[in-house]
CSV table of C-alpha atoms and ligand atoms in Angstrom, one decimal:
chain,number,residue,atom,x,y,z
A,1,MET,CA,103.6,126.4,122.6
A,2,THR,CA,103.2,123.0,121.1
A,3,ALA,CA,103.7,122.8,117.3
A,4,ILE,CA,100.9,122.4,115.0
A,5,THR,CA,99.8,118.9,114.0
A,6,THR,CA,96.4,119.6,112.2
A,7,SER,CA,95.9,118.0,108.9
A,8,VAL,CA,95.0,120.0,105.9
A,9,PHE,CA,91.8,117.4,105.7
A,10,GLU,CA,91.0,117.9,109.1
A,11,LEU,CA,90.2,121.8,108.1
A,12,PHE,CA,88.5,121.0,104.6
A,13,LYS,CA,86.2,118.4,105.2
A,14,ILE,CA,83.4,117.5,103.0
A,15,GLY,CA,79.7,117.2,104.5
A,16,PRO,CA,76.3,118.8,105.1
A,17,GLY,CA,75.8,122.2,106.0
A,18,PRO,CA,74.7,124.5,107.5
A,19,SER,CA,77.3,124.8,110.4
A,20,SER,CA,80.1,122.4,111.1
A,21,SER,CA,80.2,123.1,114.8
A,22,HIS,CA,76.5,122.2,114.9
A,23,THR,CA,76.1,119.5,112.0
A,24,ILE,CA,79.4,117.8,111.4
A,25,GLY,CA,80.9,118.1,115.0
A,26,PRO,CA,77.8,116.6,116.6
A,27,MET,CA,77.2,113.9,113.8
A,28,LYS,CA,80.8,112.9,114.4
A,29,ALA,CA,80.2,112.6,118.3
A,30,GLY,CA,77.0,110.7,117.5
A,31,TYR,CA,79.3,108.2,115.3
A,32,ASN,CA,81.7,108.0,117.9
A,33,PHE,CA,79.1,107.1,120.6
A,34,HIS,CA,77.5,104.5,118.3
A,35,LEU,CA,81.0,102.8,117.8
A,36,ALA,CA,82.0,103.4,121.6
A,37,VAL,CA,78.8,101.1,122.7
A,38,ALA,CA,79.5,98.1,120.2
A,39,ASP,CA,81.3,96.2,122.6
A,40,LEU,CA,79.6,96.7,125.7
A,41,SER,CA,77.2,94.3,127.2
A,42,PHE,CA,74.5,94.7,130.0
A,43,GLU,CA,72.5,92.6,132.3
A,44,GLU,CA,69.6,94.5,131.2
A,45,GLN,CA,69.1,95.9,127.7
A,46,PRO,CA,69.4,99.6,127.5
A,47,ASP,CA,66.0,101.1,126.3
A,48,ASN,CA,66.8,104.6,125.3
A,49,ILE,CA,69.5,107.2,124.7
A,50,GLU,CA,69.3,110.5,126.4
A,51,ILE,CA,71.0,113.2,124.1
A,52,ARG,CA,71.7,116.7,126.0
A,53,LEU,CA,72.8,119.6,123.9
A,54,TYR,CA,74.5,122.5,125.7
A,55,GLY,CA,75.8,126.2,124.9
A,56,SER,CA,75.0,127.3,121.4
A,57,LEU,CA,74.2,123.8,120.3
A,58,SER,CA,71.0,124.2,122.6
A,59,ALA,CA,70.4,128.0,121.8
A,60,THR,CA,70.7,127.6,117.9
A,61,GLY,CA,70.7,124.0,117.4
A,62,GLU,CA,67.1,123.4,116.2
A,63,GLY,CA,67.7,126.1,113.4
A,64,HIS,CA,71.1,124.5,112.4
A,65,GLY,CA,69.8,120.9,112.2
A,66,THR,CA,72.0,119.6,115.2
A,67,ASP,CA,69.3,117.4,116.3
A,68,ARG,CA,69.1,115.4,113.1
A,69,ALA,CA,72.8,115.4,112.7
A,70,VAL,CA,73.6,113.9,115.9
A,71,VAL,CA,70.8,111.3,115.5
A,72,ALA,CA,72.2,110.4,112.1
A,73,GLY,CA,75.7,109.9,113.6
A,74,LEU,CA,73.9,107.6,116.5
A,75,LEU,CA,72.7,105.7,113.4
A,76,GLY,CA,75.9,105.1,112.1
A,77,PHE,CA,76.5,107.7,109.4
A,78,LYS,CA,79.3,109.8,108.9
A,79,PRO,CA,79.5,113.6,107.4
A,80,GLU,CA,81.1,112.0,104.4
A,81,ASN,CA,78.6,109.7,103.4
A,82,VAL,CA,75.4,110.9,104.8
A,83,GLU,CA,72.7,112.0,102.0
A,84,CYS,CA,70.8,115.2,102.6
A,85,GLU,CA,67.4,113.5,101.7
A,86,PHE,CA,68.2,111.0,104.6
A,87,LEU,CA,69.0,114.2,107.1
A,88,ASP,CA,65.8,116.0,106.0
A,89,SER,CA,63.8,112.8,106.5
A,90,LEU,CA,64.8,112.6,110.1
A,91,ALA,CA,63.2,116.2,110.7
A,92,ASP,CA,59.7,114.7,111.0
A,93,GLY,CA,60.5,112.8,114.4
A,94,THR,CA,60.0,109.2,113.1
A,95,SER,CA,61.5,106.6,115.2
A,96,ARG,CA,64.5,104.8,113.6
A,97,GLN,CA,66.4,101.7,114.9
A,98,PHE,CA,69.5,102.4,116.5
A,99,GLU,CA,71.9,99.1,116.3
A,100,SER,CA,75.1,98.7,117.5
A,101,GLY,CA,76.7,95.6,118.9
A,102,ARG,CA,74.2,93.8,121.1
A,103,ILE,CA,72.1,97.2,121.6
A,104,SER,CA,69.0,97.8,119.7
A,105,LEU,CA,66.4,100.7,120.5
A,106,GLY,CA,64.3,103.1,118.9
A,107,LEU,CA,65.7,106.8,118.4
A,108,SER,CA,64.3,109.8,117.2
A,109,VAL,CA,65.3,113.8,117.2
A,110,LYS,CA,62.3,114.0,119.8
A,111,ASP,CA,64.9,112.3,122.1
A,112,VAL,CA,67.3,115.4,121.9
A,113,VAL,CA,67.0,118.0,124.6
A,114,PHE,CA,68.0,121.6,124.2
A,115,ALA,CA,69.5,121.8,127.7
A,116,GLU,CA,71.2,125.0,129.1
A,117,VAL,CA,72.9,127.8,127.1
A,118,GLU,CA,75.1,128.8,129.9
A,119,ASN,CA,77.3,126.0,131.5
A,120,ASP,CA,80.4,125.0,133.2
A,121,PHE,CA,81.8,122.4,131.0
A,122,PRO,CA,85.1,122.9,129.3
A,123,TYR,CA,83.8,123.8,126.0
A,124,ALA,CA,80.4,125.8,125.5
A,125,ASN,CA,79.3,123.5,122.8
A,126,THR,CA,79.0,120.4,124.9
A,127,LEU,CA,76.7,117.1,123.9
A,128,LEU,CA,76.1,114.8,126.8
A,129,LEU,CA,75.1,111.3,125.3
A,130,ARG,CA,73.7,108.6,127.8
A,131,LEU,CA,72.6,105.2,127.2
A,132,ARG,CA,69.9,104.3,129.7
A,133,LYS,CA,67.6,101.7,131.0
A,134,GLY,CA,64.4,103.9,132.2
A,135,GLU,CA,66.0,106.6,134.2
A,136,GLU,CA,69.3,104.4,135.0
A,137,ILE,CA,72.2,105.5,133.2
A,138,LEU,CA,74.2,102.6,132.1
A,139,PHE,CA,77.0,104.6,129.9
A,140,GLU,CA,77.8,108.1,129.1
A,141,GLN,CA,80.1,110.0,127.0
A,142,GLU,CA,80.5,114.0,127.2
A,143,TYR,CA,81.7,115.2,123.7
A,144,TYR,CA,82.9,118.9,122.8
A,145,SER,CA,82.2,120.4,119.4
A,146,ILE,CA,85.1,122.7,119.3
A,147,GLY,CA,84.5,124.4,115.9
A,148,GLY,CA,85.1,123.5,112.2
A,149,GLY,CA,83.5,120.2,112.7
A,150,PHE,CA,86.3,119.1,115.1
A,151,ILE,CA,85.2,117.1,118.6
A,152,LYS,CA,87.0,116.2,121.6
A,153,TRP,CA,85.7,114.1,124.6
A,154,LYS,CA,86.1,114.0,128.3
A,155,GLY,CA,88.6,111.0,128.9
A,156,GLN,CA,90.0,111.1,125.4
A,157,PRO,CA,93.4,109.1,125.3
A,158,ALA,CA,96.0,111.2,124.3
A,159,GLU,CA,96.7,110.9,120.6
A,160,ILE,CA,100.2,109.3,119.5
A,161,PRO,CA,102.2,112.5,118.6
A,162,ARG,CA,102.5,113.1,115.0
A,163,VAL,CA,105.8,114.6,114.2
A,164,PRO,CA,105.8,116.9,111.4
A,165,PRO,CA,109.4,117.4,109.8
A,166,TYR,CA,108.9,121.5,110.2
A,167,GLN,CA,107.7,122.3,113.6
A,168,TYR,CA,105.8,125.7,114.1
A,169,SER,CA,103.2,127.2,116.4
A,170,ASN,CA,102.8,130.6,114.4
A,171,MET,CA,103.6,132.6,111.3
A,172,ASP,CA,107.1,134.0,112.6
A,173,GLU,CA,108.2,130.4,113.5
A,174,LEU,CA,107.0,129.1,110.0
A,175,LYS,CA,108.9,132.0,108.1
A,176,ALA,CA,111.9,131.3,110.2
A,177,ILE,CA,111.8,127.6,108.9
A,178,LEU,CA,111.2,128.8,105.3
A,179,SER,CA,114.3,130.8,105.7
A,180,ASP,CA,116.7,128.4,107.2
A,181,GLU,CA,115.7,125.6,105.0
A,182,GLY,CA,115.5,127.7,101.6
A,183,LEU,CA,111.8,126.6,101.0
A,184,ARG,CA,108.5,127.7,99.7
A,185,MET,CA,105.8,127.6,102.0
A,186,HIS,CA,103.7,125.1,100.1
A,187,GLN,CA,106.8,122.7,100.2
A,188,ALA,CA,106.9,122.6,104.0
A,189,ILE,CA,103.3,122.4,104.5
A,190,LEU,CA,103.1,119.4,101.8
A,191,ALA,CA,106.1,117.8,103.9
A,192,ASN,CA,104.3,118.2,107.1
A,193,GLU,CA,101.2,116.8,105.6
A,194,THR,CA,102.8,113.5,104.5
A,195,ALA,CA,104.1,113.0,107.9
A,196,ILE,CA,100.8,114.0,109.6
A,197,SER,CA,98.3,111.9,107.4
A,198,GLY,CA,100.8,109.4,106.6
A,199,ILE,CA,100.1,109.5,102.9
A,200,SER,CA,102.4,110.4,99.6
A,201,GLU,CA,102.4,113.7,98.2
A,202,ASP,CA,100.3,112.3,95.0
A,203,GLU,CA,97.6,110.9,97.4
A,204,ILE,CA,97.3,114.4,99.1
A,205,TYR,CA,97.2,116.0,95.6
A,206,GLU,CA,94.4,113.6,94.8
A,207,LYS,CA,92.5,114.4,97.9
A,208,LEU,CA,93.0,118.0,97.6
A,209,ASP,CA,91.3,117.7,94.1
A,210,ALA,CA,88.5,116.0,95.4
A,211,ILE,CA,88.2,119.0,98.0
A,212,LEU,CA,88.6,121.4,95.3
A,213,ASP,CA,86.0,119.8,92.8
A,214,ALA,CA,83.4,119.6,95.8
A,215,MET,CA,83.9,123.4,96.2
A,216,LYS,CA,83.2,123.9,92.8
A,217,GLN,CA,80.3,121.9,92.7
A,218,ALA,CA,78.7,123.5,95.6
A,219,VAL,CA,79.3,126.9,93.6
A,220,ARG,CA,77.7,125.5,90.5
A,221,ASN,CA,74.7,124.0,92.2
A,222,GLY,CA,74.2,127.2,94.0
A,223,LEU,CA,74.4,129.3,90.6
A,224,THR,CA,71.5,127.5,89.3
A,225,ALA,CA,69.2,126.9,92.2
A,226,GLU,CA,66.3,129.3,92.7
A,227,GLY,CA,63.7,129.6,95.4
A,228,ILE,CA,63.5,130.1,99.1
A,229,LEU,CA,65.8,128.7,101.8
A,230,PRO,CA,64.6,126.2,104.3
A,231,GLY,CA,63.3,127.7,107.6
A,232,PRO,CA,60.8,130.4,108.8
A,233,ILE,CA,62.8,133.3,107.4
A,234,GLY,CA,61.6,132.9,103.9
A,235,LEU,CA,64.9,134.2,102.4
A,236,HIS,CA,65.2,133.9,98.8
A,237,ARG,CA,68.2,132.6,97.0
A,238,LYS,CA,70.3,135.4,95.3
A,239,ALA,CA,73.3,133.8,93.5
A,240,LYS,CA,71.8,133.1,90.2
A,241,ARG,CA,70.3,136.5,89.8
A,242,LEU,CA,73.8,138.2,90.7
A,243,PHE,CA,75.4,135.9,88.3
A,244,GLU,CA,73.0,136.8,85.4
A,245,ASN,CA,73.2,140.6,86.1
A,246,SER,CA,77.0,140.2,85.6
A,247,SER,CA,76.4,139.4,81.8
A,248,GLN,CA,74.6,142.7,80.9
A,249,PRO,CA,76.2,144.3,78.2
A,250,ASN,CA,78.9,147.0,79.2
A,251,CYS,CA,78.5,146.1,82.7
A,252,ALA,CA,81.7,147.4,84.6
A,253,ASP,CA,80.9,145.4,87.5
A,254,SER,CA,80.9,142.2,86.2
A,255,PHE,CA,83.8,140.6,87.9
A,256,LEU,CA,82.7,141.7,91.1
A,257,LEU,CA,79.0,140.8,90.4
A,258,ARG,CA,80.2,137.3,89.7
A,259,LEU,CA,82.8,137.2,92.6
A,260,ASN,CA,79.6,137.7,95.2
A,261,ALA,CA,77.4,135.2,93.3
A,262,TYR,CA,80.1,132.5,93.7
A,263,GLY,CA,80.2,133.6,97.5
A,264,PHE,CA,76.4,133.5,97.6
A,265,ALA,CA,76.2,130.0,95.8
A,266,ALA,CA,78.1,128.0,98.0
A,267,SER,CA,76.8,129.7,101.2
A,268,GLU,CA,73.4,129.4,100.1
A,269,GLU,CA,73.8,125.7,99.4
A,270,ASN,CA,75.3,125.3,102.8
A,271,ALA,CA,72.0,127.1,104.3
A,272,ALA,CA,70.0,124.6,102.3
A,273,GLY,CA,71.9,121.9,104.1
A,274,HIS,CA,73.6,120.4,100.9
A,275,ILE,CA,76.9,119.4,100.5
A,276,VAL,CA,79.7,121.8,101.0
A,277,VAL,CA,83.5,121.8,102.3
A,278,THR,CA,84.2,123.3,105.7
A,279,ALA,CA,86.5,126.1,104.9
A,280,PRO,CA,87.4,126.3,107.7
A,281,THR,CA,83.6,126.0,108.8
A,282,SER,CA,80.5,125.3,107.2
A,283,GLY,CA,79.3,128.7,108.3
A,284,SER,CA,82.0,130.2,106.1
A,285,ALA,CA,81.9,127.6,103.3
A,286,GLY,CA,81.2,130.2,100.7
A,287,VAL,CA,84.4,132.2,101.0
A,288,ILE,CA,87.2,129.9,99.6
A,289,PRO,CA,85.1,128.0,97.2
A,290,ALA,CA,84.2,131.4,95.8
A,291,ALA,CA,88.1,132.3,95.4
A,292,VAL,CA,88.8,129.0,94.0
A,293,TYR,CA,86.1,129.3,91.4
A,294,ALA,CA,87.2,132.6,90.4
A,295,LEU,CA,90.8,131.5,90.1
A,296,GLU,CA,90.5,128.9,87.9
A,297,GLU,CA,86.9,129.9,85.9
A,298,GLU,CA,87.8,133.6,85.6
A,299,LEU,CA,91.4,134.0,85.8
A,300,GLY,CA,92.5,130.7,84.3
A,301,ILE,CA,95.1,129.8,86.9
A,302,GLU,CA,96.2,126.4,86.7
A,303,ARG,CA,95.2,123.5,89.1
A,304,GLU,CA,98.8,123.1,90.3
A,305,ARG,CA,98.8,126.6,91.5
A,306,VAL,CA,95.6,126.5,93.2
A,307,ARG,CA,96.6,123.1,95.0
A,308,GLU,CA,99.7,125.1,96.3
A,309,GLY,CA,97.5,128.1,97.3
A,310,MET,CA,95.2,125.8,99.4
A,311,LEU,CA,98.2,124.3,101.4
A,312,ILE,CA,99.0,128.0,102.0
A,313,ALA,CA,95.3,128.6,103.2
A,314,ALA,CA,95.3,125.6,105.1
A,315,ALA,CA,98.5,126.8,107.2
A,316,LEU,CA,96.8,130.4,107.9
A,317,GLY,CA,93.6,128.4,109.1
A,318,PHE,CA,95.8,126.2,111.4
A,319,ILE,CA,97.7,129.1,112.8
A,320,ALA,CA,94.4,131.2,113.5
A,321,LYS,CA,93.0,127.9,114.9
A,322,HIS,CA,95.9,127.2,117.2
A,323,ASN,CA,96.5,130.7,118.6
A,324,ALA,CA,92.9,132.0,118.8
A,325,SER,CA,89.9,129.8,117.6
A,326,ILE,CA,88.0,129.3,114.5
A,327,ALA,CA,84.5,128.8,116.0
A,328,GLY,CA,81.9,131.4,116.2
A,329,ALA,CA,80.7,130.0,119.5
A,330,GLU,CA,84.6,131.0,120.7
A,331,VAL,CA,85.2,134.2,119.2
A,332,GLY,CA,82.4,135.2,116.9
A,333,CYS,CA,82.1,135.6,113.2
A,334,GLN,CA,85.9,137.1,112.9
A,335,GLY,CA,86.8,133.4,113.7
A,336,GLU,CA,84.8,132.1,110.8
A,337,VAL,CA,84.2,134.4,107.9
A,338,GLY,CA,87.2,136.4,109.1
A,339,VAL,CA,89.7,133.5,108.9
A,340,ALA,CA,88.1,132.1,105.9
A,341,SER,CA,88.9,135.6,104.2
A,342,ALA,CA,92.4,135.6,105.7
A,343,MET,CA,92.8,132.1,104.0
A,344,ALA,CA,91.3,132.9,100.8
A,345,ALA,CA,93.3,136.2,100.5
A,346,GLY,CA,96.6,134.1,101.0
A,347,LEU,CA,95.2,131.6,98.5
A,348,ILE,CA,94.8,134.2,96.1
A,349,ALA,CA,98.1,135.9,96.5
A,350,TYR,CA,100.1,132.8,96.3
A,351,ALA,CA,98.4,131.2,93.4
A,352,ASN,CA,99.0,134.3,91.7
A,353,GLY,CA,102.7,133.9,92.0
A,354,HIS,CA,103.2,136.2,94.9
A,355,ARG,CA,106.1,135.6,97.5
A,356,PHE,CA,105.2,134.8,100.7
A,357,TRP,CA,105.6,138.1,102.6
A,358,ARG,CA,102.9,139.4,100.3
A,359,THR,CA,100.8,136.2,100.8
A,360,GLU,CA,101.1,136.8,104.3
A,361,ASN,CA,100.4,140.5,104.2
A,362,ALA,CA,97.2,139.7,102.0
A,363,ALA,CA,95.8,137.5,104.8
A,364,GLU,CA,96.9,139.9,107.5
A,365,SER,CA,95.0,142.6,106.2
A,366,ALA,CA,91.7,140.5,105.2
A,367,LEU,CA,91.7,139.3,109.0
A,368,GLU,CA,92.4,142.7,110.3
A,369,HIS,CA,89.2,144.3,108.7
A,370,HIS,CA,87.0,141.5,110.3
A,371,LEU,CA,88.3,141.7,113.9
A,372,GLY,CA,85.1,142.1,116.2
A,373,LEU,CA,82.9,140.8,113.8
A,374,THR,CA,79.9,139.1,116.0
A,375,CYS,CA,78.1,136.1,115.6
A,376,ASP,CA,74.5,136.7,115.7
A,377,PRO,CA,72.6,134.6,113.3
A,378,VAL,CA,68.7,135.5,112.9
A,379,GLY,CA,66.5,132.9,114.2
A,380,GLY,CA,69.5,130.7,114.7
A,381,TYR,CA,69.8,129.8,111.0
A,382,VAL,CA,73.1,130.3,108.9
A,383,GLN,CA,71.4,132.8,106.4
A,384,ILE,CA,71.2,136.2,108.0
A,385,PRO,CA,73.8,137.6,108.0
A,386,CYS,CA,75.9,134.6,107.1
A,387,ILE,CA,75.2,134.4,103.5
A,388,GLU,CA,76.0,137.9,102.4
A,389,ARG,CA,78.8,137.6,104.8
A,390,ASN,CA,80.6,135.0,102.9
A,391,ALA,CA,80.1,137.1,99.8
A,392,MET,CA,81.6,140.0,101.6
A,393,GLY,CA,84.3,137.9,102.8
A,394,VAL,CA,85.6,136.9,99.3
A,395,VAL,CA,85.6,140.5,98.1
A,396,ARG,CA,87.4,141.7,101.0
A,397,ALA,CA,89.9,138.6,100.5
A,398,TYR,CA,90.5,139.8,96.7
A,399,ASN,CA,90.7,143.5,97.7
A,400,SER,CA,93.1,142.4,100.6
A,401,TYR,CA,95.3,140.7,97.9
A,402,LEU,CA,95.0,143.6,95.5
A,403,ILE,CA,96.4,145.9,98.1
A,404,ALA,CA,99.2,143.7,99.4
A,405,SER,CA,100.4,142.9,95.6
A,406,VAL,CA,101.6,146.7,95.3
A,407,GLU,CA,102.8,146.7,98.9
A,408,ASN,CA,106.6,147.2,99.7
A,409,GLU,CA,107.6,144.6,102.1
A,410,GLU,CA,109.3,146.8,104.9
A,411,PHE,CA,106.4,149.4,105.0
A,412,HIS,CA,103.9,146.7,106.1
A,413,LYS,CA,103.4,147.5,110.0
A,414,VAL,CA,100.9,144.6,111.2
A,415,SER,CA,101.8,140.9,111.0
A,416,PHE,CA,99.7,137.8,110.7
A,417,ASP,CA,100.5,136.6,114.2
A,418,GLU,CA,99.6,140.0,115.7
A,419,VAL,CA,96.3,140.1,114.2
A,420,VAL,CA,95.4,136.6,115.3
A,421,LYS,CA,96.6,137.8,118.7
A,422,ALA,CA,94.1,140.5,118.5
A,423,MET,CA,91.2,138.2,117.4
A,424,ALA,CA,91.9,135.9,120.2
A,425,GLU,CA,91.7,138.8,123.0
A,426,THR,CA,88.6,140.4,121.3
A,427,GLY,CA,87.2,137.1,121.3
A,428,LYS,CA,87.7,136.7,124.9
A,429,ASP,CA,86.1,139.9,125.7
A,430,MET,CA,83.2,139.4,123.4
A,431,ASN,CA,79.8,138.9,125.4
A,432,ALA,CA,78.3,135.3,125.0
A,433,LYS,CA,75.3,137.1,123.5
A,434,TYR,CA,77.5,137.6,120.1
A,435,LYS,CA,79.1,134.0,120.0
A,436,GLU,CA,76.5,132.0,117.9
A,437,THR,CA,73.8,132.0,120.5
A,438,SER,CA,71.4,134.1,118.7
A,439,LEU,CA,70.6,136.2,122.2
A,440,GLY,CA,72.0,139.5,120.8
A,441,GLY,CA,72.8,141.7,117.8
A,442,LEU,CA,70.7,141.0,114.5
A,443,ALA,CA,69.2,138.2,116.1
A,444,VAL,CA,67.2,140.1,118.4
A,445,SER,CA,66.8,143.3,116.3
A,446,VAL,CA,65.3,141.5,113.5
A,447,PRO,CA,61.8,140.7,114.3
A,448,ASN,CA,59.7,137.9,113.3
A,449,CYS,CA,62.2,135.4,112.6
B,501,SF4,S1,77.3,134.8,111.7
B,501,SF4,FE1,79.1,134.2,111.0
B,501,SF4,S2,80.0,132.6,112.6
B,501,SF4,FE2,77.9,133.0,113.0
B,501,SF4,S3,76.6,131.2,112.1
B,501,SF4,FE3,76.9,133.1,110.5
B,501,SF4,S4,78.7,132.6,109.4
B,501,SF4,FE4,78.9,131.3,111.4
């Protein structure tokens, strides 16, 4: 299998919620199209853009705000620089002016077609963007939103290979490198990142700090917000209440309540379409931020150690993505909250100073107990079960860390690679109803949403 060349900053991205595959990916596709047409010229001016969404982008795109995201991208916005208020303002269908090169035409979310859910494209979540004059297609691009805000497109030129110094495709290979080279894991990932992203170690830590600060800000914002989340479900925010209850006198559950509150907080911010960090996706954007917040604010772990733990979390996410998937549309929620929980467990263990084998065991255990988890968001909104599930994900991560921290190395029976393989197989066997289409599970058993 090919070596992993994903950057830490492809996995952790700051952007608007509520679903990286439904918001960040489509916005990047729209932005790519905006750039792609800039140098084109036509005898007759195009007068409309056809936007067709397939797979779960069609099934749940409306609830996830995919229409606003792709239109914002077409208008020249990127996930990291778009204002939530601007995205909200697109929802009413007001026409905006698309300007790129010599092309100028009106565009609104009403141009978005929610097309077939079942399809034969190479990836279920496909966007077809077409520049047209009346019915005539002048130019088209086929984009795939492949999870976690990553995109590909048909005919995409092969990337210039990025050659990291430590080449691995799974955990066993990475461990062999660490053992041969006498390295700690974060050192290998850091060296790889400098080669992959072409920036210095200091710049990597600066960017990691921005990611960590954005994660903590999302938690802080969620802890003070009140009211009802957007959409027809009418779901009340809960983070603030959980946090306040944790300070009741003689509360034996205060840490657990606060850990839950942190998970709810960032996840509720995501559901509100506010700025979060994909970790590894937006739907699971509450788990790692909750762990980071707890490590720094509750346990007093230094930033240096948390940065190192984030590099380990990234490596765990890379391996899951490379050998299975981190997309709910591909493998269900085991790939989103399950992988986030594994990444968080590894982060907590490593930041607490545990050696790598305990870190791996914590991550393995967290993912093992999410195997088979389906993705069935009620009404297509990343709210039920997603918000509570993020809180469960961080609690399970902490629990996995606690169990792993007293384990004996030779007694542990399941490796991280084995559980990732099980996730991939389970995902393949999972019915499409349970892969972010809202056609099964809770999405159909919960009425009136
Ligand atoms: S159920 Fe899980 S995978 Fe599906 S949208 Fe919610 S958080 Fe994402």
